[in-house]
Each structure stands twice: as C-alpha cells, then as structure tokens.
Tab-separated table of C-alpha atoms and ligand atoms in Angstrom:
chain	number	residue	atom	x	y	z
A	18	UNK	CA	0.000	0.000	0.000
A	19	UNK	CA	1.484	3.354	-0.897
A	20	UNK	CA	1.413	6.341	1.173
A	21	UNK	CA	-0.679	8.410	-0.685
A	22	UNK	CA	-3.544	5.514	-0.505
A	23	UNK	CA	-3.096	5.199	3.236
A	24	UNK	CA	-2.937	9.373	3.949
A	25	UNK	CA	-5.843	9.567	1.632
A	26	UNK	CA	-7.866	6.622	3.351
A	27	UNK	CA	-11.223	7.774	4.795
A	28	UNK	CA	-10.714	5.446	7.579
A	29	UNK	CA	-8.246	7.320	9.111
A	30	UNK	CA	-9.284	9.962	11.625
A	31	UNK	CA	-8.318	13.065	10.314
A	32	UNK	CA	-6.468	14.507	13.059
A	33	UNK	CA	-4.202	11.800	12.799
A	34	UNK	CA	-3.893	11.963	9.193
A	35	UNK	CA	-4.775	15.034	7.460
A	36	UNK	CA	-4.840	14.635	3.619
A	37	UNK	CA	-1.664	15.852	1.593
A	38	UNK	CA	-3.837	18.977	-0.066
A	39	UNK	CA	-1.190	19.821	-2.092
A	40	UNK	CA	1.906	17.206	-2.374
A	41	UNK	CA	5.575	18.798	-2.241
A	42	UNK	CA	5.941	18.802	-6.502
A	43	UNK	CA	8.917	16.053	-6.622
A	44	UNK	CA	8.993	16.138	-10.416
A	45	UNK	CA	11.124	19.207	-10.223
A	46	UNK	CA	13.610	17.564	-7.489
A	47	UNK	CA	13.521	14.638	-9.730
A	48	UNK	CA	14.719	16.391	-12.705
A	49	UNK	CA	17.464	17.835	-11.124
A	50	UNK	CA	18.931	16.232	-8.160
A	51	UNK	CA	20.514	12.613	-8.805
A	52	UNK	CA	18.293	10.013	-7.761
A	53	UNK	CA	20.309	8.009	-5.340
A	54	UNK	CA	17.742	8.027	-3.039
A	55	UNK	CA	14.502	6.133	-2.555
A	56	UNK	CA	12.081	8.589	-0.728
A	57	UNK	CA	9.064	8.564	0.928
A	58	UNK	CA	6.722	11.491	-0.641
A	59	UNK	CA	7.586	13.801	2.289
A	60	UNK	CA	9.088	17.466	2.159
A	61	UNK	CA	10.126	18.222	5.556
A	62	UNK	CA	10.552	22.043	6.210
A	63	UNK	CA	10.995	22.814	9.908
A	64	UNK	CA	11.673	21.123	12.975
A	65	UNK	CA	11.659	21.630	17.138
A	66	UNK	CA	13.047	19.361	19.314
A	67	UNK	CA	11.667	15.694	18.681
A	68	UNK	CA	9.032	17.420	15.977
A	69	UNK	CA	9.256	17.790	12.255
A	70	UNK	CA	6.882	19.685	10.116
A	71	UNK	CA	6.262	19.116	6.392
A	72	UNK	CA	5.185	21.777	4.011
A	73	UNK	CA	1.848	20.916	4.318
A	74	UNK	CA	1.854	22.289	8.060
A	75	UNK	CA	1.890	18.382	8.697
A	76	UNK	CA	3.374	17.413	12.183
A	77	UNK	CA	5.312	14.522	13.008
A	78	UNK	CA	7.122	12.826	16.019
A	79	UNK	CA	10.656	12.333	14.659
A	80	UNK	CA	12.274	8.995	15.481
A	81	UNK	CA	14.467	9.390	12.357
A	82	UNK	CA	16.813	12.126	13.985
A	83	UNK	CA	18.433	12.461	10.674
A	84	UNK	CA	19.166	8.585	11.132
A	85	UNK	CA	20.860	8.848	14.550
A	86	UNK	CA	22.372	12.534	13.940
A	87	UNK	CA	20.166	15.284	15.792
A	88	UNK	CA	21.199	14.605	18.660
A	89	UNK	CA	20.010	17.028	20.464
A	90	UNK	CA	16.849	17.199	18.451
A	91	UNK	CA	16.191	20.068	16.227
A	92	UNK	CA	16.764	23.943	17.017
A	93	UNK	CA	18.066	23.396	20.533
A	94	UNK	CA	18.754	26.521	21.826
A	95	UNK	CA	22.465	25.307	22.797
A	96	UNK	CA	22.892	24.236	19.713
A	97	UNK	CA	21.711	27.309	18.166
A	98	UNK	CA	23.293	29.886	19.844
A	99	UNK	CA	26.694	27.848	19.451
A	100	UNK	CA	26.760	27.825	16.102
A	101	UNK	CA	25.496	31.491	15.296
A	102	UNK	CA	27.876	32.883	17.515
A	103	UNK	CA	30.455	30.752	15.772
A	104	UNK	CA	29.229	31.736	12.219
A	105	UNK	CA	29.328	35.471	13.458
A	106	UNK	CA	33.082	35.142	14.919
A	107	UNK	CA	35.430	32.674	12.356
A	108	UNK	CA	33.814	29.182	10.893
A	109	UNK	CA	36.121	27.878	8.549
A	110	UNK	CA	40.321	27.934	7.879
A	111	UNK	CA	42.639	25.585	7.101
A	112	UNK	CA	44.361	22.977	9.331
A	113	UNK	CA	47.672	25.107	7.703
A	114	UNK	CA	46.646	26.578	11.149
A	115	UNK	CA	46.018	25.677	14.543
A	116	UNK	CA	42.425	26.089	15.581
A	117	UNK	CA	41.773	26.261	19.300
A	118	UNK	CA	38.074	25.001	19.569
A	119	UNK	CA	39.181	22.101	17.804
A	120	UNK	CA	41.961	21.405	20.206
A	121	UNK	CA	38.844	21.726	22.618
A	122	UNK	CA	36.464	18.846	20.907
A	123	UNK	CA	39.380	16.696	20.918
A	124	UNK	CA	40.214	17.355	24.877
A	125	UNK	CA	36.576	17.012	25.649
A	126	UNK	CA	36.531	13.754	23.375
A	127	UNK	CA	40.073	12.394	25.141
A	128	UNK	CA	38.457	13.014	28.898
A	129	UNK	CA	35.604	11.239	28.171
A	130	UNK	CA	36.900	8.218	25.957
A	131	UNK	CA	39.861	5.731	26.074
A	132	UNK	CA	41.459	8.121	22.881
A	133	UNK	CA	44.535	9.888	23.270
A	134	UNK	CA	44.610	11.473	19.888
A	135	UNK	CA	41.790	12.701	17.563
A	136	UNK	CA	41.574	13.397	13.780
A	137	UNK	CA	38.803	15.135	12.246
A	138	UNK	CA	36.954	14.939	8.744
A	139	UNK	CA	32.912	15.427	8.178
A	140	UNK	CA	31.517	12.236	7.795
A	141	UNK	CA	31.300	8.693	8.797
A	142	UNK	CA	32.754	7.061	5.643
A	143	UNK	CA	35.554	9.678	5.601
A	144	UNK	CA	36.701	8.518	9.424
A	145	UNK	CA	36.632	4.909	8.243
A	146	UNK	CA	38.496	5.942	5.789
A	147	UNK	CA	41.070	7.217	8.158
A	148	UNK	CA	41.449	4.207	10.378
A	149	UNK	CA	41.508	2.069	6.977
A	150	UNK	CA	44.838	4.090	6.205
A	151	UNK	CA	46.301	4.136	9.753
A	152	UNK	CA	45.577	0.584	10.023
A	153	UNK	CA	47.383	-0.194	6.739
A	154	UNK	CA	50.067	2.428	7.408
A	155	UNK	CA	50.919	0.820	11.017
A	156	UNK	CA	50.904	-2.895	9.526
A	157	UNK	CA	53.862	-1.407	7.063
A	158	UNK	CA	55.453	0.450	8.963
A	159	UNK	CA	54.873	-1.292	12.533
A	160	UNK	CA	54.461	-5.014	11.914
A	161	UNK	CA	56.147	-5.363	8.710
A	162	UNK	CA	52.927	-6.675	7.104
A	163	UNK	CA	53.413	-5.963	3.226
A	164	UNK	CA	49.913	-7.304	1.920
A	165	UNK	CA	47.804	-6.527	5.189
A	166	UNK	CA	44.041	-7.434	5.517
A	167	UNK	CA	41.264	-5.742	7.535
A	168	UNK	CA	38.219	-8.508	8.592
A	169	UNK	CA	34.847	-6.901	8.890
A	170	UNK	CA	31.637	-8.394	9.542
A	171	UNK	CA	28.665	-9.447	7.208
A	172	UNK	CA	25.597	-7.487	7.326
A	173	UNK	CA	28.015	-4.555	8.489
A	174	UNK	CA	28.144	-1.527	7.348
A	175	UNK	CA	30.594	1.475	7.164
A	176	UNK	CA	30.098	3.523	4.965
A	177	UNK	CA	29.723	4.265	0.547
A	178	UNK	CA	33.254	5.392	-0.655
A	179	UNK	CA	34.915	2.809	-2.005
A	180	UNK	CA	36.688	1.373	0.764
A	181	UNK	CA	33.990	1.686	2.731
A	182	UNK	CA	31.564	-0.282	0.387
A	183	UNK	CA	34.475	-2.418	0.477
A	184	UNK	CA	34.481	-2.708	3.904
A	185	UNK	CA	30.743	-2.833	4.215
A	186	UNK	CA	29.604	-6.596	4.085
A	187	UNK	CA	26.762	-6.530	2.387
A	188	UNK	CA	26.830	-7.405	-1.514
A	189	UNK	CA	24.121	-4.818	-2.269
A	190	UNK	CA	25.943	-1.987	-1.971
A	191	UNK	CA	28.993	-3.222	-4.002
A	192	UNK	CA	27.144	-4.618	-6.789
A	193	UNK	CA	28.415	-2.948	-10.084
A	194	UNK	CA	31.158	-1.078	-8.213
A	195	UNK	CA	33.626	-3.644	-8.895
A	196	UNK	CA	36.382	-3.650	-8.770
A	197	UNK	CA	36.334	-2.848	-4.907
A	198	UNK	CA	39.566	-2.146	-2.785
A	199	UNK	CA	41.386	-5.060	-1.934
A	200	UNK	CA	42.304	-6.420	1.557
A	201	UNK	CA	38.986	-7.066	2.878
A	202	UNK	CA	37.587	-10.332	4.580
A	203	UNK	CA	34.350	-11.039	5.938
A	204	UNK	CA	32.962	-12.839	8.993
A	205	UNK	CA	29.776	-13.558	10.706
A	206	UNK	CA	29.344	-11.305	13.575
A	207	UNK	CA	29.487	-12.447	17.102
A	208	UNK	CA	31.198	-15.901	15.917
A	209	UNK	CA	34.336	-16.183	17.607
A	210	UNK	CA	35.501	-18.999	15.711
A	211	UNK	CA	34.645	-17.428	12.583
A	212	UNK	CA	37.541	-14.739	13.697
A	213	UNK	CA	40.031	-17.244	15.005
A	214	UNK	CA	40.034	-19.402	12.145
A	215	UNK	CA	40.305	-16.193	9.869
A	216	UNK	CA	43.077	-14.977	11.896
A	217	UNK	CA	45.054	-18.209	11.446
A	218	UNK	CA	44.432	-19.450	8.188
A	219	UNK	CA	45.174	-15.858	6.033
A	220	UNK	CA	48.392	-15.780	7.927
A	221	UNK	CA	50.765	-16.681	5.275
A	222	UNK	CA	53.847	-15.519	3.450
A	223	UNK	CA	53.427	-11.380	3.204
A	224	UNK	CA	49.713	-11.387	4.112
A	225	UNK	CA	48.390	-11.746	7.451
A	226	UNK	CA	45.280	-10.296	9.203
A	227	UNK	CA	46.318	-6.516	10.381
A	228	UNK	CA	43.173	-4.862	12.200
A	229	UNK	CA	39.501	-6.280	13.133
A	230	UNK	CA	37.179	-3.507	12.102
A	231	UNK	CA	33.402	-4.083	13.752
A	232	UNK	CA	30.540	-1.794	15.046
A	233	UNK	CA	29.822	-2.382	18.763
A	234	UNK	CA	26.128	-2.581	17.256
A	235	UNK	CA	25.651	-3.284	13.841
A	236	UNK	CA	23.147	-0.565	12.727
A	237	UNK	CA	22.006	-0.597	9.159
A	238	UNK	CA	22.301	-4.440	9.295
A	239	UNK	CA	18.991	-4.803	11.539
A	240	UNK	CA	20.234	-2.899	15.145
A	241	UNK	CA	22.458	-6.650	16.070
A	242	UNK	CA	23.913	-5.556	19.790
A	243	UNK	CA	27.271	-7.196	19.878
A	244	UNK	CA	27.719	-9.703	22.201
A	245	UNK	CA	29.876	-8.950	25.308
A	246	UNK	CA	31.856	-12.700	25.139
A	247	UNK	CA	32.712	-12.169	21.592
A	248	UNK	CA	34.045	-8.899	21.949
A	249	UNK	CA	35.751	-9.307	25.386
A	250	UNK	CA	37.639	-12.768	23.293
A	251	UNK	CA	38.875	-10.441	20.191
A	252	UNK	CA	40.337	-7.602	22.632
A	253	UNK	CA	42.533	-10.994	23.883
A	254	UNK	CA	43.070	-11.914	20.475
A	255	UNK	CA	44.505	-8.343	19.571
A	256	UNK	CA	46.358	-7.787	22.461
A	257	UNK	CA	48.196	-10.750	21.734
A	258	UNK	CA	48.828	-10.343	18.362
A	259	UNK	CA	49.106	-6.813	17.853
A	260	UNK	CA	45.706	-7.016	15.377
A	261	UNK	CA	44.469	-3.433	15.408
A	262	UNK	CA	40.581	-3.512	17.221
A	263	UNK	CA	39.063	-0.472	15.354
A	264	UNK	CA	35.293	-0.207	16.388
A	265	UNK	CA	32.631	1.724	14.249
A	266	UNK	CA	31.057	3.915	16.527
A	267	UNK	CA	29.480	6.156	14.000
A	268	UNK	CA	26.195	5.001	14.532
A	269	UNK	CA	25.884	4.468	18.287
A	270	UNK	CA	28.289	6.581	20.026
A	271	UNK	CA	27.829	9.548	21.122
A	272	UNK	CA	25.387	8.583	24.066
A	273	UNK	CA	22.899	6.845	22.022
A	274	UNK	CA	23.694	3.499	23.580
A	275	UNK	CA	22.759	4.640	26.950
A	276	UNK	CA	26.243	4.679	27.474
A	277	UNK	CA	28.680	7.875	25.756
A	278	UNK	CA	30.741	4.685	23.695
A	279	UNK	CA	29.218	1.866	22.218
A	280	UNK	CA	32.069	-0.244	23.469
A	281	UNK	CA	31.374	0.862	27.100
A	282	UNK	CA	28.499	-1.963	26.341
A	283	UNK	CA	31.457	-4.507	25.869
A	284	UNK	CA	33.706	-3.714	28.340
A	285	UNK	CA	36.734	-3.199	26.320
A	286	UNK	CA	38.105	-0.498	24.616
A	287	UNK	CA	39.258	-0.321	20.958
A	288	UNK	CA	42.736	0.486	19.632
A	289	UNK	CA	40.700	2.794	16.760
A	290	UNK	CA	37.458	3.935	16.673
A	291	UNK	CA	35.337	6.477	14.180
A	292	UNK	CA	32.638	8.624	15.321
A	293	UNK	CA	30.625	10.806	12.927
A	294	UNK	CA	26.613	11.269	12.962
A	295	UNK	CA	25.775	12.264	16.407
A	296	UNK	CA	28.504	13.844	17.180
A	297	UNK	CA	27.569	17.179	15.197
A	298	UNK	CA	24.206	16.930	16.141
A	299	UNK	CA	23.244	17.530	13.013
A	300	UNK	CA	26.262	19.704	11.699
A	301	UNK	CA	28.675	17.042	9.384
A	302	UNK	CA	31.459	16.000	11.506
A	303	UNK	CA	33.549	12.784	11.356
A	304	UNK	CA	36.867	12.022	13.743
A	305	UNK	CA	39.044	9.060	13.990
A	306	UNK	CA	40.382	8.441	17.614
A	307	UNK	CA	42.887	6.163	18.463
A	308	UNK	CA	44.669	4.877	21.640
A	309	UNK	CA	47.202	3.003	20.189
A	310	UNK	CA	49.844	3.958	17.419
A	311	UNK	CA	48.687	7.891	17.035
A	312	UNK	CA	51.975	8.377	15.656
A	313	UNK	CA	51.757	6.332	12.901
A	314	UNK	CA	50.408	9.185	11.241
A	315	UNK	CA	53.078	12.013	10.187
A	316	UNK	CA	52.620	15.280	8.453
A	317	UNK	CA	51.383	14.671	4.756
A	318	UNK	CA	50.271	11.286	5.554
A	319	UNK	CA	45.992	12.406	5.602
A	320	UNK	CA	44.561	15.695	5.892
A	321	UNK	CA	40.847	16.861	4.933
A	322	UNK	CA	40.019	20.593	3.940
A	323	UNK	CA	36.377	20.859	5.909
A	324	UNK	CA	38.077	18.492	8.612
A	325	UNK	CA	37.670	19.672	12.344
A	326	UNK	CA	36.662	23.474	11.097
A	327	UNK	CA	35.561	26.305	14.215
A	328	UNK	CA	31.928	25.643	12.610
A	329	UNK	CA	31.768	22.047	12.795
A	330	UNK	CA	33.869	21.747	16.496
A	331	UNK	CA	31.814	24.046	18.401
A	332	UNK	CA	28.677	22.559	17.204
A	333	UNK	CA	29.981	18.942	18.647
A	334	UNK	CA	31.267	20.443	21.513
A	335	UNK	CA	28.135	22.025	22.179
A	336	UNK	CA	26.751	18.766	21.737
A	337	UNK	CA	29.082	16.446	23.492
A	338	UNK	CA	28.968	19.000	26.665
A	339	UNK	CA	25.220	19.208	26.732
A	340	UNK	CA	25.065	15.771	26.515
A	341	UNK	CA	26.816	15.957	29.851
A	342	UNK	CA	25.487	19.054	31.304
A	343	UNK	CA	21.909	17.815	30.883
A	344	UNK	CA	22.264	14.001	32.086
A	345	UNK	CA	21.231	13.364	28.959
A	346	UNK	CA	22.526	9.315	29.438
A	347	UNK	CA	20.057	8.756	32.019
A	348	UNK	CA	17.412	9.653	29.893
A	349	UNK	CA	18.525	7.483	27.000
A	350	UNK	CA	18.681	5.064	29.389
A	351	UNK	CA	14.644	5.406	30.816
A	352	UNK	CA	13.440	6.608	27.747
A	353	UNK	CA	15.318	2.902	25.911
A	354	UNK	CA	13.582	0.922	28.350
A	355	UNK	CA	10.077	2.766	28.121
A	356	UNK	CA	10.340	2.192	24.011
A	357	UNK	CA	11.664	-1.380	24.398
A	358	UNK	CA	8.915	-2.319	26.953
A	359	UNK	CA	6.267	-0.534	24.885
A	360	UNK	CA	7.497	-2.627	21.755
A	361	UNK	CA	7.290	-5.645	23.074
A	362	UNK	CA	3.652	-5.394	24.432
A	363	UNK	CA	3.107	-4.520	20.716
A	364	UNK	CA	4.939	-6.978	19.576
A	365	UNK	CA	3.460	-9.867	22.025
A	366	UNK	CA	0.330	-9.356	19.650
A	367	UNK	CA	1.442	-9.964	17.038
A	368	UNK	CA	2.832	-13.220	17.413
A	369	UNK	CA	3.098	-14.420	13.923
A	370	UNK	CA	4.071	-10.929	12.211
A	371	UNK	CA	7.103	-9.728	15.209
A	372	UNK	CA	10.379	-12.024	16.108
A	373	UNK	CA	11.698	-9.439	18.603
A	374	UNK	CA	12.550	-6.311	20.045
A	375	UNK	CA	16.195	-5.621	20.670
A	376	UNK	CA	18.634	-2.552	20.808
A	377	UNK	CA	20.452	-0.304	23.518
A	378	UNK	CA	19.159	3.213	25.038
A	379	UNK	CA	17.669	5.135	22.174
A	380	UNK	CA	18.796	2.688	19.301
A	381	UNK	CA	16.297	-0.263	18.772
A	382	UNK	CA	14.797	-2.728	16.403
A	383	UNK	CA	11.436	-4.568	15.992
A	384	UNK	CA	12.024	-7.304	13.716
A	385	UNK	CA	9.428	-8.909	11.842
A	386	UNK	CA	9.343	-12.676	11.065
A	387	UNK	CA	11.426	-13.730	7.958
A	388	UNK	CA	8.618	-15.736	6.792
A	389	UNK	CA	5.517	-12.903	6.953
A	390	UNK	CA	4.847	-11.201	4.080
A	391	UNK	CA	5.309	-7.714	5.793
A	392	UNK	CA	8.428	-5.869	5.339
A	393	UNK	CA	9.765	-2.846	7.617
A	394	UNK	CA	8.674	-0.702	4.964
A	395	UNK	CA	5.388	-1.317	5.036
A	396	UNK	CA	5.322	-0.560	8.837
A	397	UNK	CA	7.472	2.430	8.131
A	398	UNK	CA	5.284	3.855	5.685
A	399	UNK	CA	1.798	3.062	8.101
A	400	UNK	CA	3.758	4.616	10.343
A	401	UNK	CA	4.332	7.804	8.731
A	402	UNK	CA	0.701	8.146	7.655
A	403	UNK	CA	0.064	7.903	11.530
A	404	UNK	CA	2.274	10.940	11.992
A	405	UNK	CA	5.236	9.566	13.149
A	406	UNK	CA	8.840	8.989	11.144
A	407	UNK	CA	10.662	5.800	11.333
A	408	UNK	CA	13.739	4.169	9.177
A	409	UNK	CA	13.955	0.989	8.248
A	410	UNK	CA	17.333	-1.233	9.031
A	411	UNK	CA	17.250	-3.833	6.124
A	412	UNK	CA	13.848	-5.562	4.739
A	413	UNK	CA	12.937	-7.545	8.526
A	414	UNK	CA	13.752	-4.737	10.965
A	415	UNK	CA	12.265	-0.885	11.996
A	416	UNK	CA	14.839	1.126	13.302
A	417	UNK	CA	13.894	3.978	16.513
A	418	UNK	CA	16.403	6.178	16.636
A	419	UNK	CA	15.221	9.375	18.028
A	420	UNK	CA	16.716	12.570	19.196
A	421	UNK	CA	18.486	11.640	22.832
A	422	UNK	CA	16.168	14.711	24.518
A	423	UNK	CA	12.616	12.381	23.602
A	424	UNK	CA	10.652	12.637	26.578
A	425	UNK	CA	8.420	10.456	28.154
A	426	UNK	CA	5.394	11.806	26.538
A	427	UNK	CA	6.798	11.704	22.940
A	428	UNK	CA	7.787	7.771	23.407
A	429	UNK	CA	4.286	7.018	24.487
A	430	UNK	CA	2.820	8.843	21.433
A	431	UNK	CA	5.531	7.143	18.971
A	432	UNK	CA	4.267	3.781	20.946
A	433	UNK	CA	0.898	4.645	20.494
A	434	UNK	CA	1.150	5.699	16.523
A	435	UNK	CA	3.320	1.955	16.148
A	436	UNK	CA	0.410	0.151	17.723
A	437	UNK	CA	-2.185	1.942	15.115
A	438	UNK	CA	0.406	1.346	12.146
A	439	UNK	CA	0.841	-2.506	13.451
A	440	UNK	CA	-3.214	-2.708	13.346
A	441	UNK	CA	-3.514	-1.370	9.978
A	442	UNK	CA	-0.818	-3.276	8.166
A	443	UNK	CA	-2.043	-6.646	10.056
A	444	UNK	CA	-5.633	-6.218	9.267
B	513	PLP	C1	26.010	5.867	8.676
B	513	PLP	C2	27.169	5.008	8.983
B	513	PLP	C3	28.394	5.170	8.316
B	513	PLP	C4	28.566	6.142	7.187
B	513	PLP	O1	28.486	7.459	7.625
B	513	PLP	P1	28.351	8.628	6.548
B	513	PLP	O2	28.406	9.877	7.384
B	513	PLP	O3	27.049	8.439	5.840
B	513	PLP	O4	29.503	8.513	5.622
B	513	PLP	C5	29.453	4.383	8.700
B	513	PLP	N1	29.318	3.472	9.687
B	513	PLP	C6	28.174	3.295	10.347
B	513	PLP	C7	28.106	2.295	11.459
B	513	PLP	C8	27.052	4.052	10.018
B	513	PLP	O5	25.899	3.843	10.659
C-alpha cells in the first residue's frame, strides 16, 4: 500500500492523518537532483526538538533524527546559539593553522573516551576511511605486514566510498562497483571462531590479518547488539597479536547506547574507533580516535580541507557538553527501556508478524518474522501516515532512533502511533 492511498484513506481519523492537499511537486527535485535516493513522498521544512513539520503544516514525532544525527533534536537553543555565535566570529580555515576550539572537541573527546589522539573529517565514511589508512600504514610500517588485511563483519556496514563499500559486508551496496579495494575479509558477527580461524588461516607468506574492524552494534544491518563474550575474546586476540581492534562507533556513540561509547556496552576499549553522525548533532562531523599507534600518522600522511573546522567543532562540543550538562545518558537510558517495553507489548500481539525487540538506550529494532509477508517498509510507511517517522534497518527490521532529549510523553505517542500502524498493516 502506498502512502498516498493510506494518507488519503477515509478510515483514518483526520487529526491523525490530514490529507496531503497539495503534495511537495517532486517532479522538479527529480529532474534535477541525482536520484540516489529512494524517498518517501515527504518534504520536511521545519523542525523543534523531537518534531518535524512538512510543508503541508503536517506534524510529526521524529524517530528518524536524521538517522541517529540530531542529537540534540532540532533547534536546541544550545545548539543554536553555538553555532550562530560561531558563524558570526570565524567558521572555517585551514588545518595550515592551529584552531583552538578544535583542540577543545578533541580534549573534551580524550576526557571522556579511552582516545589519546583525535583526527577530524565530516563524515562517517571519511573517518573509516582514516582508520583504513592508519591501520594499513601501522601494519607497514609497525608489523612489517606488506599485503595486510582488515576482517569486517557481514551485514556490516561502514560507509559508501569505495573502501567503505568495500568494507561494508553486504553485496548490495557493491554490486556494479567492482572492482572494490582489496584487503577485505568477511565474517559472521558475534562468531568467535569465525575470527580465530580467519586470523590463522590468512596468515601466510606477506599477508596476514592486520586490524579487526566491527561496530559495537551493527546498525544498518537490523540494530544486532554485539555480544559482550565475543568482543571481550577479540580484545585478547589483539592484544596478543598486535591485530588493530578499530570499532565503528558512527552510529551508536555519542550517548545513544545509553552509554557515551558503544564499546562501554562490551567492556573493552578499541585500539581505533570512528565517530561521525551524532557527534555534530546535526552539523557534518567525522573524527578518527585512536589509543594506540597515534603516531603512525606524520605530516602529509591524511589531511581533509572541511576536517575539524571552528563551525563544525563548536557545534559537537556544544553537543558532546550538553550531553553531559543535561544528564542526557540517564534519559537514553529510561526513555530505551520505556520504548523497548512498549514494543514488546506490541509486539506480544502480534505473534506471527514480530520475532523481537532488541537494541540499547535510544537505538532499537522490531524485527518482523522472515517468513511474513510484511516488510519494515510497510510498517514504516503506516507509520508515517500515523504521523510519526521511522527508518527501516534492512527488509525484517524498523529502526527507533530518536533525538536523545525524547521525553516520556513523545515515546508514548511514537508507541501509540506503532500500535495503530501494526493494526492497519495486520488487518
Ligand atoms: C552511517 C554510517 C556510516 C557512514 O556514515 P556517513 O556519514 O554516511 O559517511 C558508517 N558506519 C556506520 C556504522 C554508520 O551507521
């Protein structure tokens, strides 16, 4: 069912679903802007904290966030004095010179993370990118590796530049991008043999296994928490190996996991680890962090115009120190449990159509049985025509990722437009 037939239904009440009167014209967006993008029919125009509005004047409850970026939800008033004042005062120069707030981010980021050293870029593929060439750059140059490999998971994903896709193990997004970056090897996720075998068998004459690259929680691939035994086994594996542990943290750091790191889940801590989407709050950002081998990098070796500009650092410091400021953890935390309790009462009635409910703080799944004909997108879409914005992770699973500042209120209206978006797509 498409979303114009379900906004357009008599059947819904119409303060829950006021007709489109006159749809956003996507013919003219269509004829100009590459169409990369699937979309749904929806022209958002302004936002306040967990709300969106389209230009219809339509409200919605937004557990999108920008797919786990706003943060802080839209036009917080930290977040938009920061940046004016910023605009108003310097936001961009080069990194030919040294830029105090930036020194700032990465001393916030250092104090509140096992990192000792930052680097930053704008975007989440760019800071895999990063630890992709300090990983390769330390197996040269460190461990004498001349043909090193990186293993990654299946149904990961980090990123769409090319050795990213690379990285990213899921065939659908390298399909007719060949030929991809070599170096790469997958394994299933939380299978420790699958690791140890890999580890031992590709060792041979100038190649041998140089970094494990994993999320803590394996987003776009259906919201998989990574399981504590698993991870806990690698970090024993790397430390007695020397294999770099570089975790993706793009997704779920930055306090979404109820925690500030995703790997504070795990209990370990990576050599490497990339943070990008929340940590702007909605402003692009991307840094690599390491703990391990910061030195491996020397002047010339990567650099990044945009990279860790006044604009883009005082928006994430804004962020991370609000995040602090506010207690915003502990409300991750309830709010998580409120939304995964809520979800399962949905989901206990629908037996047949829900396999479970899973995810940490304010970054969970409801997946659907393999075998019903529903997909997430048709749960999605219900959902938006119930006035509330959800993302799909993969065909089985809807993704709730919203702003970190939901309150209690919002997640029981979210629960309550699921439960009328469940009823509709199951009747
Ligand atoms: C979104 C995402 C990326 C890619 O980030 P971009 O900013 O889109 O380049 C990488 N890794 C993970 C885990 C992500 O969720």
């Amino acid at each position: 069912m498409s979303i114009e037939t379900l906004v357009q239904d008599p059947s819904i009440p119409a303060e829950s679903a006021p007709v489109l009167s006159s749809p956003y014209d996507s013919d003219e967006f269509n004829n100009s802007v590459m169409t990369t993008y699937a979309r749904f029919p929806l022209a958002l125009e302004r936002g306040n904290g967990c709300r969106v509005w389209d230009t219809e004047g339509r409200e919605y409850l937004d557990f999108v966030a920008g797919i786990a970026t706003c943060t802080l939800g839209h036009a917080h008033p930290a977040l938009v004095e920061t940046v004016t004042r910023q605009i108003q005062t310097l936001h961009h120069v080069s990194n030919l010179y040294y830029i105090p707030v930036q020194a700032q981010l990465a001393k916030w980021l250092i104090e509140h993370s096992c990192a000792e050293r930052v680097f930053f870029c704008n975007s989440g593929a760019e800071a895999n990118e990063g630890a992709i060439k300090l990983a390769r750059k330390y197996a040269h140059t460190v461990k004498g590796i001349d043909q090193p490999l990186i293993l990654t998971a299946k149904a990961s994903f980090h990123g769409r530049t090319l050795a990213t896709i690379t990285a990213t193990g899921q065939p659908k997004y390298q399909k007719d991008f060949s030929p991809l970056v070599p170096g790469f090897h997958y394994v299933p996720y939380n299978d420790i043999e699958a690791i140890e075998t890999a580890v031992s068998e590709l060792d041979e004459g100038d190649r041998a296994v140089a970094a494990i690259l994993l999320e803590p929680l394996q987003g776009e691939g259906g919201v998989r928490p990574g399981d504590i035994a698993y991870f806990q086994k690698i970090r024993k594996i790397c430390d007695e190996t020397g294999i770099l542990l570089i975790l993706d943290e793009v997704q779920v750091g930055v306090g979404r996991s109820g925690k500030f790191w995703g790997y504070e889940n795990l209990g370990i801590e990576p050599d490497i680890f990339t943070s990008a989407k929340g940590l702007g709050g909605g402003i692009p950002i991307g840094a690599v962090m390491c703990k391990k081998f910061c030195d491996v990098f020397q002047p010339g070796d990567h650099a990044s115009t945009f990279g860790g500009n006044p604009f883009a650092c005082a928006a994430a410091l804004c962020v991370c120190e609000t995040i602090e400021r506010d207690n915003i953890l502990q409300n991750v935390q309830e709010r998580g449990e409120q939304l995964r309790t809520g979800l399962s009462a949905i989901a206990a009635k629908y037996p047949n159509a829900v396999a479970e409910v899973r995810g940490w703080g304010l970054i969970n799944g409801m997946e659907l049985n393999p075998d019903s004909q529903t997909t997430s997108s048709d749960i999605v879409k219900a959902a938006i025509a119930e006035g509330l914005l959800l993302v799909p992770a993969g065909p089985k699973v809807i993704r709730f990722v919203p702003p970190l500042v939901v309150t209690e209120a919002e997640v029981d209206q979210a629960l309550q437009a699921v439960e009328r978006a469940m009823a509709k797509v199951m009747s």
